[in-house]
Short mmCIF file of C-alpha atoms in Angstrom, two decimals:
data_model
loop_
_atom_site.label_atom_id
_atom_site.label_comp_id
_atom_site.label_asym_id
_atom_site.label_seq_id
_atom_site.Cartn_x
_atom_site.Cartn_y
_atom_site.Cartn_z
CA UNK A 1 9.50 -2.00 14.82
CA UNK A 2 5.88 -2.82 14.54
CA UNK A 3 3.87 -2.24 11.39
CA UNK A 4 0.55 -1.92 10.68
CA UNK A 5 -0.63 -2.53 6.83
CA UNK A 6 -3.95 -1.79 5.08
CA UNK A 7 -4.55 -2.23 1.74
CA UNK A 8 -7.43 -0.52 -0.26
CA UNK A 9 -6.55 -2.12 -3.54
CA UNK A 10 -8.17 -4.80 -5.97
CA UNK A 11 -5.29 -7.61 -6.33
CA UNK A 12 -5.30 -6.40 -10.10
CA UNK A 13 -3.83 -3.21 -9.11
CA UNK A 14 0.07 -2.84 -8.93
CA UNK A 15 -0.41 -1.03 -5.20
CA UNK A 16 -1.79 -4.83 -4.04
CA UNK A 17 1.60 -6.22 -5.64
CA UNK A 18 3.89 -3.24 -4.06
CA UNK A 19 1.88 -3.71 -0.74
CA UNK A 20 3.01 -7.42 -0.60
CA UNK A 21 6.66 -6.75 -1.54
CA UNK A 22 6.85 -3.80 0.90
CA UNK A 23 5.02 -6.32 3.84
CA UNK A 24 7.84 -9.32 2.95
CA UNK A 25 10.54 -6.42 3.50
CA UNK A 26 8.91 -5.77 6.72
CA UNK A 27 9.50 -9.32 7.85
CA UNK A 28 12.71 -9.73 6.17
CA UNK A 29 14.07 -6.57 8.08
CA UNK A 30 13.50 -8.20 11.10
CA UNK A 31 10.41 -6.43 12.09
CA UNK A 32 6.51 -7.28 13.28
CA UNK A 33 3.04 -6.97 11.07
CA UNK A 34 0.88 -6.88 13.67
CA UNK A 35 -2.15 -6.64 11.20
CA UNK A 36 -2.83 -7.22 7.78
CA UNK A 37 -5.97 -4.92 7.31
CA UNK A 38 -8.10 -5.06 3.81
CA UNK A 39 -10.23 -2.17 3.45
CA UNK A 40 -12.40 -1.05 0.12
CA UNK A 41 -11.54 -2.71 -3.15
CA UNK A 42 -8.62 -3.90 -1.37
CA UNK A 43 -11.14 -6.88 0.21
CA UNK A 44 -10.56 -8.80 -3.57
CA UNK A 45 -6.72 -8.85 -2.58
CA UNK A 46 -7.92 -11.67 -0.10
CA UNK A 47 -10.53 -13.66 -2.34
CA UNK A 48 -10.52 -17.53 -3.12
CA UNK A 49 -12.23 -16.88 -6.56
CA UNK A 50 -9.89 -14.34 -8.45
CA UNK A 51 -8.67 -15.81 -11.09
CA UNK A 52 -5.16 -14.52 -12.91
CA UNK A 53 -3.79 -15.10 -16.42
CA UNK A 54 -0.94 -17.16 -16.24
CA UNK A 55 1.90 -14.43 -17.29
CA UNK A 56 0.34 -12.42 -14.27
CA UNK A 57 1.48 -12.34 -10.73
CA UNK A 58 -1.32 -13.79 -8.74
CA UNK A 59 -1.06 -11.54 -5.73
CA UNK A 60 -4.23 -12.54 -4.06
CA UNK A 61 -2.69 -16.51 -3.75
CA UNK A 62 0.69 -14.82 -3.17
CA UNK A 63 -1.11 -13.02 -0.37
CA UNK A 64 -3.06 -15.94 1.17
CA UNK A 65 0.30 -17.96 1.20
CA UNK A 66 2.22 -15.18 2.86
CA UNK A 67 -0.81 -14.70 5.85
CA UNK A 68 -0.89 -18.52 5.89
CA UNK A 69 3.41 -19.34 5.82
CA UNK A 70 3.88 -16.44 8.54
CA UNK A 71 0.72 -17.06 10.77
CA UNK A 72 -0.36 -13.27 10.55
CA UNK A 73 -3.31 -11.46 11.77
CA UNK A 74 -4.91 -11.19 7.82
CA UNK A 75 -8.31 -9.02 8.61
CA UNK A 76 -10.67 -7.79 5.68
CA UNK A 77 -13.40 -5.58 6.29
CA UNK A 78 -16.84 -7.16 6.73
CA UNK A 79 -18.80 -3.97 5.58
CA UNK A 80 -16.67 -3.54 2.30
CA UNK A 81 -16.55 -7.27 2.05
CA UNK A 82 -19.88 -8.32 1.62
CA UNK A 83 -21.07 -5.50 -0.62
CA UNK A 84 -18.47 -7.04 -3.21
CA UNK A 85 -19.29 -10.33 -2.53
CA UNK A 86 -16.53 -11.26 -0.51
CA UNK A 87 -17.78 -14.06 2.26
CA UNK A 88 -16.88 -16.35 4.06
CA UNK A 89 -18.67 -19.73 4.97
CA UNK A 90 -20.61 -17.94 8.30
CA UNK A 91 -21.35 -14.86 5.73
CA UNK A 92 -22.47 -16.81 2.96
CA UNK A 93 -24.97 -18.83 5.26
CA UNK A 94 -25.96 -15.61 6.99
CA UNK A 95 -27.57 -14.44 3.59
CA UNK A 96 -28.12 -17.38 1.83
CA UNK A 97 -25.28 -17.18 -1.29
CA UNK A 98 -24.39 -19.96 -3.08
CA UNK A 99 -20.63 -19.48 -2.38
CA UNK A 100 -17.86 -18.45 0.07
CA UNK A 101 -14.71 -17.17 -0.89
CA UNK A 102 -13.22 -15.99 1.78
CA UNK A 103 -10.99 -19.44 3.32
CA UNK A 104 -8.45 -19.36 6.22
CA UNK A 105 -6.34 -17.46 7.23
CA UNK A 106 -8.24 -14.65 6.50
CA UNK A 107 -10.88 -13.22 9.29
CA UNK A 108 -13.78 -11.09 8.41
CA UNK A 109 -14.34 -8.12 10.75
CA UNK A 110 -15.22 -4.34 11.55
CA UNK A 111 -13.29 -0.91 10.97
CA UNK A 112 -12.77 -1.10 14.57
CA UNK A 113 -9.53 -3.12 14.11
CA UNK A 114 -7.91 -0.90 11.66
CA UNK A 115 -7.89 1.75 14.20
CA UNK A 116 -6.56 -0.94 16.83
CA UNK A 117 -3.94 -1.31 14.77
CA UNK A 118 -2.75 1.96 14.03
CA UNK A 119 -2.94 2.46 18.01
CA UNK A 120 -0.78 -1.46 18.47
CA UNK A 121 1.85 -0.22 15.74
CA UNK A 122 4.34 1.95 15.33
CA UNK A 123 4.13 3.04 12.16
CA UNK A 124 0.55 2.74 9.89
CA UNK A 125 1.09 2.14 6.06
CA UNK A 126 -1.30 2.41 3.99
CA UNK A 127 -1.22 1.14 0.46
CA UNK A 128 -3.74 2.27 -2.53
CA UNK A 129 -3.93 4.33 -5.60
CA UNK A 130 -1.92 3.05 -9.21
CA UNK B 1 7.73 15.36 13.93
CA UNK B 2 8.72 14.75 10.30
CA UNK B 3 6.39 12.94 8.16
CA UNK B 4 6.69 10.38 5.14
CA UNK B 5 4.61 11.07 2.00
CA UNK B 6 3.69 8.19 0.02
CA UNK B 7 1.96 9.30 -3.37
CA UNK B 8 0.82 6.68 -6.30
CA UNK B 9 -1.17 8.67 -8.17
CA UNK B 10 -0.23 10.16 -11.48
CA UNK B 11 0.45 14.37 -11.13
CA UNK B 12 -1.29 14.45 -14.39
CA UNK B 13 -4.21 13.05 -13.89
CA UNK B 14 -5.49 14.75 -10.41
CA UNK B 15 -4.01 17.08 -7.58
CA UNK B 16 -2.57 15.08 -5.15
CA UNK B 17 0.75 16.14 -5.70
CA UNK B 18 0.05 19.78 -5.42
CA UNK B 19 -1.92 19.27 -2.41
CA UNK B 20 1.03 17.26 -1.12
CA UNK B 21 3.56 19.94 -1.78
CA UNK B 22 1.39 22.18 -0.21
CA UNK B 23 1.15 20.48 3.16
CA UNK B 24 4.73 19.32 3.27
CA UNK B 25 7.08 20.29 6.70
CA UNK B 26 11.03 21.53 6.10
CA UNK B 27 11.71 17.95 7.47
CA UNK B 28 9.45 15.80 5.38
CA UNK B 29 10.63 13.60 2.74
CA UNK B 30 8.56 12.92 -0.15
CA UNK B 31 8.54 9.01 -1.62
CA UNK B 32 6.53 8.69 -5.25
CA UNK B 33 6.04 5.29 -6.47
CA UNK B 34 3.80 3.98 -9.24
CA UNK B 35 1.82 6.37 -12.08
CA UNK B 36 3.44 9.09 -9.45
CA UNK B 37 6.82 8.53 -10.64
CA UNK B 38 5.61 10.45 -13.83
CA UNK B 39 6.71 13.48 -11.58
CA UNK B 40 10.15 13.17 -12.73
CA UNK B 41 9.87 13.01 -16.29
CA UNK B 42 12.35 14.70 -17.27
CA UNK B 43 11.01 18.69 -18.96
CA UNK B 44 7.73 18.55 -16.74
CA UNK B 45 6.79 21.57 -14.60
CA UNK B 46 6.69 18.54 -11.71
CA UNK B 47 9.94 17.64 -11.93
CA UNK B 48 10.62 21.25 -11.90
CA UNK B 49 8.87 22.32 -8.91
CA UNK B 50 10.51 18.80 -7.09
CA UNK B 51 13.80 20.31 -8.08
CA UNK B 52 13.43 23.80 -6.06
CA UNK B 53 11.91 22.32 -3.19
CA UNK B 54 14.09 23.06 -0.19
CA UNK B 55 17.14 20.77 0.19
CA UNK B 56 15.58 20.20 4.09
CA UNK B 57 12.36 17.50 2.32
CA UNK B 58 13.77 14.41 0.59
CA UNK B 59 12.85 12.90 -2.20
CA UNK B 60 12.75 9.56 -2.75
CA UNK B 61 11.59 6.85 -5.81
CA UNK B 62 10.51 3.58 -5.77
CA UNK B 63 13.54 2.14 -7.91
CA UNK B 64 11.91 -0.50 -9.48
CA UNK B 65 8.62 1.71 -10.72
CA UNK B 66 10.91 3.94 -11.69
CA UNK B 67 12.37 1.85 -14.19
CA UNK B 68 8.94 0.09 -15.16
CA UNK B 69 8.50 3.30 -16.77
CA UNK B 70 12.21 3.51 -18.16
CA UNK B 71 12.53 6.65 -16.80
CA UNK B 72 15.93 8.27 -15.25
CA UNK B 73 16.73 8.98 -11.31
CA UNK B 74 16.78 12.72 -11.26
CA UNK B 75 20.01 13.76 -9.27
CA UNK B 76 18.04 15.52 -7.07
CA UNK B 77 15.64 12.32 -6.07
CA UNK B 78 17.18 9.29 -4.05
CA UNK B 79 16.05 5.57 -5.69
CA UNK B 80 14.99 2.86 -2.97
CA UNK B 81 14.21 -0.53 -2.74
CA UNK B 82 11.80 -2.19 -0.37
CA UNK B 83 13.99 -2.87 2.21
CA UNK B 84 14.87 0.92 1.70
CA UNK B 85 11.02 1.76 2.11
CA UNK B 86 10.86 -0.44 5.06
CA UNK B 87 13.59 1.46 6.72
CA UNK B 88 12.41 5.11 5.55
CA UNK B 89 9.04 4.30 7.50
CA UNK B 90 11.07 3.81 10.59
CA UNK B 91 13.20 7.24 9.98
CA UNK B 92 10.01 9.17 9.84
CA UNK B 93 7.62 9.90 12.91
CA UNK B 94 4.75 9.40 10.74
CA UNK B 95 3.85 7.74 6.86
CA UNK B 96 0.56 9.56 5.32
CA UNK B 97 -0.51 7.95 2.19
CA UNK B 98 -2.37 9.77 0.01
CA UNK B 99 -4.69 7.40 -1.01
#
């Protein structure tokens, strides 16, 4: 079966941490992510410059690893992105910011590919709230 | 075409749940995980209302939230892993989270 996740949680937030377990069961099972889509608050899940206490899970690393290890299509909204200062190199340039955060594998784009998602998947799960 | 409910928001803090119960098909199941696992504290007029919902809409918990909060598995209720969750997505036509 082919999922489609989207996230719309900070990496702080224990939905970013049950979004990641439930997208490694996906895999595990034997089934497809055919996008990884980070929406709202949920664009910090994917930043380079979070930094987590040591006793703490560090779900935004634990996320980049997992896009990275299983070569998945990791997209964060570009809109929610860069009004929380989420950017990548391109971004960064674009308006002249000191800093990108936003490294491979993740890919900066539009809304547009959260509903091509939903439409490539068979089932659309979306993870946010406490 | 049955759906899957996924709620994570406490049913004490806003109305989610109520609007949830409200929309919910004969064939729907019901999955709370996170602050929405308060539902089934045990003496609450949530788990209550859970309890007399028709046997038709399933109820499920995410097991290990559950227990983050040291709370019991009502007997009505049905505790699930991820793998569990996975599968669940596939039994229903449809997952809504209610974000």
């Amino acid at each position: 079966m082919k999922f489609a996740i989207a996230l719309f949680s900070p990496p702080h937030a224990p939905a970013s941490r049950r979004a990641l377990r439930f997208a490694q069961a996906v895999l595990d099972g034997g089934h497809e992510i055919v996008r990884l889509f980070f929406y709202q608050d949920g664009v910090h899940s994917a930043s380079a410059s979070v930094v987590t206490p040591q006793d703490e899970l560090d779900s935004a690393a634990e996320w980049r690893a997992f896009v990275s290890r299983h070569q998945l299509d990791g997209v964060v909204c570009i809109a929610a992105a860069l009004r929380r200062g989420v950017l990548n190199e391109e971004e960064a340039r674009r308006y002249e910011r000191d800093a990108a955060n936003l490294p491979a594998p993740w890919e900066l784009s539009g809304l547009g590919q959260l509903h091509e998602a939903a439409q490539l998947a068979d089932r659309l799960v979306c993870f946010g709230g406490n | 075409m049955a759906t899957l409910h996924l709620l994570s928001h406490s049913p004490f803090a806003d109305g989610r749940l109520n609007s949830c119960l409200r929309l919910l098909g004969a064939a729907d199941g019901l999955l709370l995980c996170g602050d929405a696992v308060y539902a089934l504290q045990p003496g609450t007029t949530q788990l209550q209302i859970l309890e007399q919902l028709p046997a038709s809409i399933a109820l499920y918990v995410l097991e290990e939230d559950l227990q983050a909060r040291a709370l019991p598995v009502p007997a009505r209720v049905q505790a699930v892993d991820y793998p569990a969750f996975v599968e669940l997505c596939g039994r229903y036509a449809k997952v809504n989270s209610w974000l």
